[in-house]
PDB file of C-alpha atoms in Angstrom:
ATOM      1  CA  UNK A   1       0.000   0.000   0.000  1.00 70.00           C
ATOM      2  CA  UNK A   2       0.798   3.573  -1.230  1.00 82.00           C
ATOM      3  CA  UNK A   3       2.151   6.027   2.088  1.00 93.00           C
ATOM      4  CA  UNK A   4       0.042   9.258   1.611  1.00 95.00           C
ATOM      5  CA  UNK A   5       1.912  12.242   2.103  1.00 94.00           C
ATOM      6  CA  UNK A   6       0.338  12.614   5.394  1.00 96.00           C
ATOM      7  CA  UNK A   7       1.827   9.408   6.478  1.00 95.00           C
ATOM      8  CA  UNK A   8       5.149  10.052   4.976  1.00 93.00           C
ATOM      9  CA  UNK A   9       5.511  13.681   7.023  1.00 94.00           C
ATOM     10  CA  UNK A  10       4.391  12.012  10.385  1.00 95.00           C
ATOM     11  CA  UNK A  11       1.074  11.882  10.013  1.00 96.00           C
ATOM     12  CA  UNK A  12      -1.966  14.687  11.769  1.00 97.00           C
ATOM     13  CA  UNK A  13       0.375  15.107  14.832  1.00 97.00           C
ATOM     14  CA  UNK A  14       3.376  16.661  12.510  1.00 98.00           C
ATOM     15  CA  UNK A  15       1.189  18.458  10.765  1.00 98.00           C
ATOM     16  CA  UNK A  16      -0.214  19.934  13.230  1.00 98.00           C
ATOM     17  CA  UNK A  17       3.087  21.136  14.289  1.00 98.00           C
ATOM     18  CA  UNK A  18       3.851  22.627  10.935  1.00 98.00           C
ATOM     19  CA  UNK A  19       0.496  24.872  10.871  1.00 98.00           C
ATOM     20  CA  UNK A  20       1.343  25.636  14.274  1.00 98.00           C
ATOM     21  CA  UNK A  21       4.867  26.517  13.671  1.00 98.00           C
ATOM     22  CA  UNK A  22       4.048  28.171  10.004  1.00 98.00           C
ATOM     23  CA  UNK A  23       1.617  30.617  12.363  1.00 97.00           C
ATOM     24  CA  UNK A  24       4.181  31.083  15.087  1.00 98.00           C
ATOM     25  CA  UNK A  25       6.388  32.556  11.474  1.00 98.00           C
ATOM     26  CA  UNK A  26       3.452  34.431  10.296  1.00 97.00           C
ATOM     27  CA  UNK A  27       2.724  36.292  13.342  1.00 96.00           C
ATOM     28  CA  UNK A  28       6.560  36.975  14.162  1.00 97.00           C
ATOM     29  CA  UNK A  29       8.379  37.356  10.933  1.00 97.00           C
ATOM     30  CA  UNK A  30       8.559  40.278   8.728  1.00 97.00           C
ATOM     31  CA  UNK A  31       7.687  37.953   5.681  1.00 97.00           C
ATOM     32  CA  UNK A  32       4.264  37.319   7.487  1.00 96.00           C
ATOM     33  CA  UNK A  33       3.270  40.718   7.696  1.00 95.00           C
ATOM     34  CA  UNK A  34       1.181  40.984   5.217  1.00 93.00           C
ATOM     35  CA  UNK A  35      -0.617  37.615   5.182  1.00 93.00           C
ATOM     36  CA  UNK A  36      -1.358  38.654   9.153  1.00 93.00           C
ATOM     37  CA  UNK A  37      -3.190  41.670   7.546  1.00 91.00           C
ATOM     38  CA  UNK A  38      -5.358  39.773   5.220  1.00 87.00           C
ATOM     39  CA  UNK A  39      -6.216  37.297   8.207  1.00 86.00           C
ATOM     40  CA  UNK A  40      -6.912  40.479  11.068  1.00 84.00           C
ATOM     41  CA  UNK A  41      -9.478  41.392   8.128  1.00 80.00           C
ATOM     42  CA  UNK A  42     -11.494  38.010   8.341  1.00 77.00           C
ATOM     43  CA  UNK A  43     -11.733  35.842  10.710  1.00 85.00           C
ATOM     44  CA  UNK A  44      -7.908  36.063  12.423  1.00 87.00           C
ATOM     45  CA  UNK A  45      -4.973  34.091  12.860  1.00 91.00           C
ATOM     46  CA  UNK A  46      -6.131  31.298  15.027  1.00 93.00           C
ATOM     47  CA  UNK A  47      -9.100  30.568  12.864  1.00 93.00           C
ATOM     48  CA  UNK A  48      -6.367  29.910   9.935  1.00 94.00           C
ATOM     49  CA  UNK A  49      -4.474  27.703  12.175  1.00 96.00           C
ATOM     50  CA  UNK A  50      -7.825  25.370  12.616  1.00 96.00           C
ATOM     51  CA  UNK A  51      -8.510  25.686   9.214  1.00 96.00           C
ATOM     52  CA  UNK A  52      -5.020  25.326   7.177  1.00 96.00           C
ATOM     53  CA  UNK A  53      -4.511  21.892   9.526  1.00 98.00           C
ATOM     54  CA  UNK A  54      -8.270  21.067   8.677  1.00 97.00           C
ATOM     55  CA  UNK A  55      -7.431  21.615   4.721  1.00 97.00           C
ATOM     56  CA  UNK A  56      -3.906  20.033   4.476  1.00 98.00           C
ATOM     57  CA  UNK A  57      -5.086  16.893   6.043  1.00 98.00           C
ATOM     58  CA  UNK A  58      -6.998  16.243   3.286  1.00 97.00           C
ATOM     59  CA  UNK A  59      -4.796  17.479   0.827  1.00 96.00           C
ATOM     60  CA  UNK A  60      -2.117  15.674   1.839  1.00 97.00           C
ATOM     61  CA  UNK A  61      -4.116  12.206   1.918  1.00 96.00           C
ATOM     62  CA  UNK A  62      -5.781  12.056   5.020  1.00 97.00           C
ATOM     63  CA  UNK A  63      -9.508  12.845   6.147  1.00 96.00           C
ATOM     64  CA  UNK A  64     -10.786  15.503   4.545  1.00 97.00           C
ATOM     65  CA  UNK A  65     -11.360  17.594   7.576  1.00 96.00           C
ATOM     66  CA  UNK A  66     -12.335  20.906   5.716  1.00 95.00           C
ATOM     67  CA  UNK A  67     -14.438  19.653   2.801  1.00 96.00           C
ATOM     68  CA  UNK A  68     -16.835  17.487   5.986  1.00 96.00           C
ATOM     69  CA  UNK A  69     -16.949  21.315   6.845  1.00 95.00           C
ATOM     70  CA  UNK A  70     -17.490  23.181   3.795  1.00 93.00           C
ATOM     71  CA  UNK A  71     -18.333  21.188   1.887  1.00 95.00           C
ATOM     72  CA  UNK A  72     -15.520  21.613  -1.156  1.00 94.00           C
ATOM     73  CA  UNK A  73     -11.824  21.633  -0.985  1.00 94.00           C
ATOM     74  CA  UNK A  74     -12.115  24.184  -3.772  1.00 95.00           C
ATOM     75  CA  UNK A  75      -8.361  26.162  -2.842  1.00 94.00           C
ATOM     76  CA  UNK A  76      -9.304  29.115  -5.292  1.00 92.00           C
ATOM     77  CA  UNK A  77     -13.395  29.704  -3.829  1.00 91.00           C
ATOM     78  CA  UNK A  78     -11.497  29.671  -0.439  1.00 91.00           C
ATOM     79  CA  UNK A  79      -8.952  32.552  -1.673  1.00 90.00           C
ATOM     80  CA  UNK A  80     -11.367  34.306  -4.240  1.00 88.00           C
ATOM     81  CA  UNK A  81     -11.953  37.365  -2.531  1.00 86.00           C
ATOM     82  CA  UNK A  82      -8.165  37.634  -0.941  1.00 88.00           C
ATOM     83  CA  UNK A  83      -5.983  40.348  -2.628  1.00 91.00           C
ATOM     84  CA  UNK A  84      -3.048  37.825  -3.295  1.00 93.00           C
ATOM     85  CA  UNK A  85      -0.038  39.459  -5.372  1.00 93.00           C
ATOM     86  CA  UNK A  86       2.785  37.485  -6.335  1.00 95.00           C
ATOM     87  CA  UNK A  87       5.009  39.100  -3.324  1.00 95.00           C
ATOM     88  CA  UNK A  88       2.703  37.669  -0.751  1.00 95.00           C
ATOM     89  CA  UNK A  89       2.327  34.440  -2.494  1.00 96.00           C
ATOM     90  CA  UNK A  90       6.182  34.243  -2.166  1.00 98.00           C
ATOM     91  CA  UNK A  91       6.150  35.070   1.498  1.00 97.00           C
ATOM     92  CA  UNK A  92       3.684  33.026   1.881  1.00 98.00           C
ATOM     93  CA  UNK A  93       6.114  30.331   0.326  1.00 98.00           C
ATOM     94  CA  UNK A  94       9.491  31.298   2.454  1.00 98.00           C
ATOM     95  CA  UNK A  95       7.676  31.435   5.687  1.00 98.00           C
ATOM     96  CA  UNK A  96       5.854  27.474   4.703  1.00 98.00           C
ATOM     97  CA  UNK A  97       9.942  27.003   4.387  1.00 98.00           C
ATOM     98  CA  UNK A  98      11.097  28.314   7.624  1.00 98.00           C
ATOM     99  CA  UNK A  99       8.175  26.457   9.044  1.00 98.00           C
ATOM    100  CA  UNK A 100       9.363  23.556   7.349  1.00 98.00           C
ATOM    101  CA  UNK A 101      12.786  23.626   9.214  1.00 98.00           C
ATOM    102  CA  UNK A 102      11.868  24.617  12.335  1.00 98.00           C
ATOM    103  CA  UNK A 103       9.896  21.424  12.619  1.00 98.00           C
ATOM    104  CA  UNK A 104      12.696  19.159  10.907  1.00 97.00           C
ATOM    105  CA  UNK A 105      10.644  18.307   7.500  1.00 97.00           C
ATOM    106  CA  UNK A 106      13.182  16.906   4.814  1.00 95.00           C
ATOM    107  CA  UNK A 107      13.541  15.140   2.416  1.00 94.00           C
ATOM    108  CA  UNK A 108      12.217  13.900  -0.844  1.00 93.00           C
ATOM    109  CA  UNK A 109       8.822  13.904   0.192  1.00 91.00           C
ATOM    110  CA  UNK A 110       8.875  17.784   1.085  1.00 95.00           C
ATOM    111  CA  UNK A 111      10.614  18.839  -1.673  1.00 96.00           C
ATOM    112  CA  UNK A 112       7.665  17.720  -3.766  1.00 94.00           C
ATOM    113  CA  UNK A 113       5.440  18.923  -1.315  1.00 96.00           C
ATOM    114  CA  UNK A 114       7.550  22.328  -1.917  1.00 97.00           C
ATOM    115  CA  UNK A 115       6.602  22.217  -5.464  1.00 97.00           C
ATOM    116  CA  UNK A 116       3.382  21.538  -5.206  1.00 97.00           C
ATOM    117  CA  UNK A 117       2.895  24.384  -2.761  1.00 97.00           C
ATOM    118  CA  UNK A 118       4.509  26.738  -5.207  1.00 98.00           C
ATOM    119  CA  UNK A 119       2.280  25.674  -7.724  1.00 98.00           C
ATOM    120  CA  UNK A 120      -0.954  26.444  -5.503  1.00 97.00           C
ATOM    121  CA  UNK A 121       0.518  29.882  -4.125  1.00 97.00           C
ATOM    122  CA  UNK A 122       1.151  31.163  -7.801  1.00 97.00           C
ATOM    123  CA  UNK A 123      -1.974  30.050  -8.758  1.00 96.00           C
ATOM    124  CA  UNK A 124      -3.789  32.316  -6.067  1.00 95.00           C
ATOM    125  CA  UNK A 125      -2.069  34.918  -7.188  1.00 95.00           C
ATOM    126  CA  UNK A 126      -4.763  37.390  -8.630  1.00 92.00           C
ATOM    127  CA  UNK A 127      -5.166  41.142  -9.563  1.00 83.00           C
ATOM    128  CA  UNK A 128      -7.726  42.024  -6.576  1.00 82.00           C
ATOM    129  CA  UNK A 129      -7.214  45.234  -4.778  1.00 78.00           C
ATOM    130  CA  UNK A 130      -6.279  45.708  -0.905  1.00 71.00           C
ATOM    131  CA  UNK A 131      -9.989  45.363  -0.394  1.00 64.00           C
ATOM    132  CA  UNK A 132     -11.009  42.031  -2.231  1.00 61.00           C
ATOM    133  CA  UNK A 133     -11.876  44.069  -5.765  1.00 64.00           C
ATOM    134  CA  UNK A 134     -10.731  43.831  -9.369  1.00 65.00           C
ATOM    135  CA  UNK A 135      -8.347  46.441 -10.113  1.00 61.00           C
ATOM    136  CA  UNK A 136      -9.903  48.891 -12.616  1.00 59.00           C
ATOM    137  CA  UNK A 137      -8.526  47.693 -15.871  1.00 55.00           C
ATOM    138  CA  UNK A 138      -7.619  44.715 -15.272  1.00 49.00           C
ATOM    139  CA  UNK A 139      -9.853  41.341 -16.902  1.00 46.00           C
TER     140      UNK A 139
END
């Protein structure tokens, strides 16, 4: 049988750590700053931290926490109406890294789970204003 990724990073309990310590980076490094903006505007940090771990289980092979919630594990209709440029996306991506270490996630396994990260975060990115609006112009 097939090791999820879930399994192969050590399972909900190491996960856990990582949204805990990718939160702790958020809220104290100067790369998080402005992903801690976009959260203070909805529902805050700790709600993220329930709901990242909730999403990621899934999405890394395990239950599918968030979609028994919401009923979708659509990634873009959860980001549609967050400004998301391609700096933030990129922050986004270095402190998932830092998180990464801190916890002591290696490996082959998390550098394709680095890839496929990148590959999510640059597909959020999105031409919405500060406020969750199309840019005049823009398509």
């Amino acid at each position: 049988m097939t090791k999820t990724v879930l399994d192969q990073i050590g399972g909900e309990d190491k996960l856990r750590d990582l949204v805990e310590s990718f939160y702790d980076v958020i809220e104290s490094h100067p790369k998080g700053a402005g992903i801690r903006k976009l959260h203070f505007r909805g529902q805050g940090v700790p709600h993220a931290r329930v709901e990242q771990f909730n999403f990621l289980t899934g999405f890394l092979g395990g239950r599918r926490h968030y979609e028994e919630k919401h009923g979708h594990m659509d990634v873009r209709l959860m980001h549609a109406h967050v400004p998301i440029s391609l700096v933030e996306a990129e922050n986004w991506l270095d402190c998932m890294d830092i998180a990464l270490e801190r916890v002591g996630l290696s490996g082959p396994a998390i550098d394709r789970l680095r890839v496929v990260f990148r590959r999510v975060a640059l597909m959020l990115v999105n031409d919405l204003d500060e406020w969750g609006v199309a840019r005049t112009g823009s398509r």
